[in-house]
């Protein structure tokens, strides 16, 4: 990960890492992975590497790392807003209830 961060990819929390691999269709993708509770890791965000939009592979991978981080933050924001909205769960009587 140090090589990607040195090239411009965002830093990740301690223990998290980037994985560059091919997806199930053979296209390169970047995954942000979080350590598992007991073993292994799980993907928490991803982005397809768009090689056609960049001059070289490294730049394309760094751009995908940035996109994956954006998706990670968007997912956290969505979950935060959902938790806030669910605080109002239940019936709300306009007359104040009995």
Short mmCIF file of C-alpha atoms in Angstrom, two decimals:
data_model
loop_
_atom_site.label_atom_id
_atom_site.label_comp_id
_atom_site.label_asym_id
_atom_site.label_seq_id
_atom_site.Cartn_x
_atom_site.Cartn_y
_atom_site.Cartn_z
CA UNK A 1 0.00 0.00 0.00
CA UNK A 2 2.91 2.36 0.69
CA UNK A 3 3.73 2.39 -3.03
CA UNK A 4 0.16 3.45 -3.93
CA UNK A 5 0.02 6.10 -1.20
CA UNK A 6 3.40 7.48 -2.31
CA UNK A 7 2.00 7.72 -5.84
CA UNK A 8 -1.06 9.69 -4.66
CA UNK A 9 -3.65 7.23 -3.35
CA UNK A 10 -5.46 8.25 -0.14
CA UNK A 11 -4.20 6.73 3.11
CA UNK A 12 -6.43 4.17 4.78
CA UNK A 13 -7.06 3.45 8.47
CA UNK A 14 -4.64 1.17 10.29
CA UNK A 15 -4.98 -2.43 9.10
CA UNK A 16 -7.01 -1.57 6.00
CA UNK A 17 -5.45 -2.04 2.57
CA UNK A 18 -5.94 -1.77 -1.18
CA UNK A 19 -6.19 -4.90 -3.29
CA UNK A 20 -5.75 -4.59 -7.06
CA UNK A 21 -7.18 -7.58 -8.89
CA UNK A 22 -9.32 -8.49 -11.85
CA UNK A 23 -13.08 -8.63 -11.38
CA UNK A 24 -15.20 -11.56 -12.49
CA UNK A 25 -15.22 -10.23 -16.07
CA UNK A 26 -11.44 -9.79 -16.24
CA UNK A 27 -11.33 -6.00 -15.78
CA UNK A 28 -8.88 -4.59 -13.25
CA UNK A 29 -10.44 -3.25 -10.06
CA UNK A 30 -9.27 -1.70 -6.82
CA UNK A 31 -10.82 -2.89 -3.58
CA UNK A 32 -10.54 -1.31 -0.17
CA UNK A 33 -10.39 -4.14 2.32
CA UNK A 34 -11.01 -4.16 6.05
CA UNK A 35 -9.54 -6.82 8.33
CA UNK A 36 -12.03 -9.46 9.43
CA UNK A 37 -12.91 -9.99 13.06
CA UNK A 38 -11.23 -13.36 13.40
CA UNK A 39 -9.43 -13.93 10.11
CA UNK A 40 -9.12 -12.70 6.53
CA UNK A 41 -10.57 -9.45 5.23
CA UNK A 42 -13.68 -8.13 3.51
CA UNK A 43 -14.18 -5.66 0.70
CA UNK A 44 -15.85 -2.43 1.88
CA UNK A 45 -15.57 -0.41 -1.36
CA UNK A 46 -14.32 -0.88 -4.89
CA UNK A 47 -13.77 0.91 -8.20
CA UNK A 48 -13.07 -0.35 -11.69
CA UNK A 49 -9.71 0.76 -13.11
CA UNK A 50 -10.50 2.86 -16.21
CA UNK A 51 -7.30 2.40 -18.23
CA UNK A 52 -8.77 4.12 -21.31
CA UNK A 53 -9.08 7.42 -19.42
CA UNK A 54 -5.42 7.66 -18.34
CA UNK A 55 -1.98 7.76 -19.92
CA UNK A 56 -0.57 4.82 -17.95
CA UNK A 57 -1.63 2.00 -15.67
CA UNK A 58 -0.32 3.55 -12.45
CA UNK A 59 -2.32 6.73 -12.94
CA UNK A 60 -5.41 4.66 -13.69
CA UNK A 61 -4.96 2.60 -10.50
CA UNK A 62 -4.45 5.74 -8.37
CA UNK A 63 -7.62 7.28 -9.84
CA UNK A 64 -9.51 4.07 -8.97
CA UNK A 65 -8.14 4.23 -5.40
CA UNK A 66 -9.47 7.78 -5.11
CA UNK A 67 -12.87 6.71 -6.50
CA UNK A 68 -13.06 3.74 -4.11
CA UNK A 69 -12.35 6.09 -1.17
CA UNK A 70 -15.08 8.44 -2.38
CA UNK A 71 -17.51 5.53 -2.49
CA UNK A 72 -16.46 4.46 1.01
CA UNK A 73 -17.19 7.95 2.37
CA UNK A 74 -20.51 8.13 0.48
CA UNK A 75 -21.53 4.78 1.98
CA UNK A 76 -20.67 6.00 5.49
CA UNK A 77 -22.66 9.20 4.95
CA UNK A 78 -25.65 7.23 3.68
CA UNK A 79 -25.54 4.94 6.72
CA UNK A 80 -25.22 7.91 9.09
CA UNK A 81 -28.23 9.66 7.55
CA UNK A 82 -30.22 6.42 7.63
CA UNK A 83 -29.46 5.98 11.36
CA UNK A 84 -30.55 9.58 12.00
CA UNK A 85 -33.78 9.09 10.05
CA UNK A 86 -34.57 5.89 11.94
CA UNK A 87 -34.47 7.81 15.20
CA UNK A 88 -37.95 9.02 14.17
CA UNK A 89 -39.21 5.47 13.70
CA UNK A 90 -42.78 4.99 14.93
CA UNK A 91 -46.10 6.81 14.93
CA UNK A 92 -46.24 10.57 15.24
CA UNK A 93 -49.68 11.88 16.22
CA UNK A 94 -50.17 15.48 14.98
CA UNK A 95 -52.42 16.18 17.99
CA UNK A 96 -49.78 15.15 20.51
CA UNK A 97 -51.18 11.73 21.36
CA UNK A 98 -53.19 10.71 24.42
#
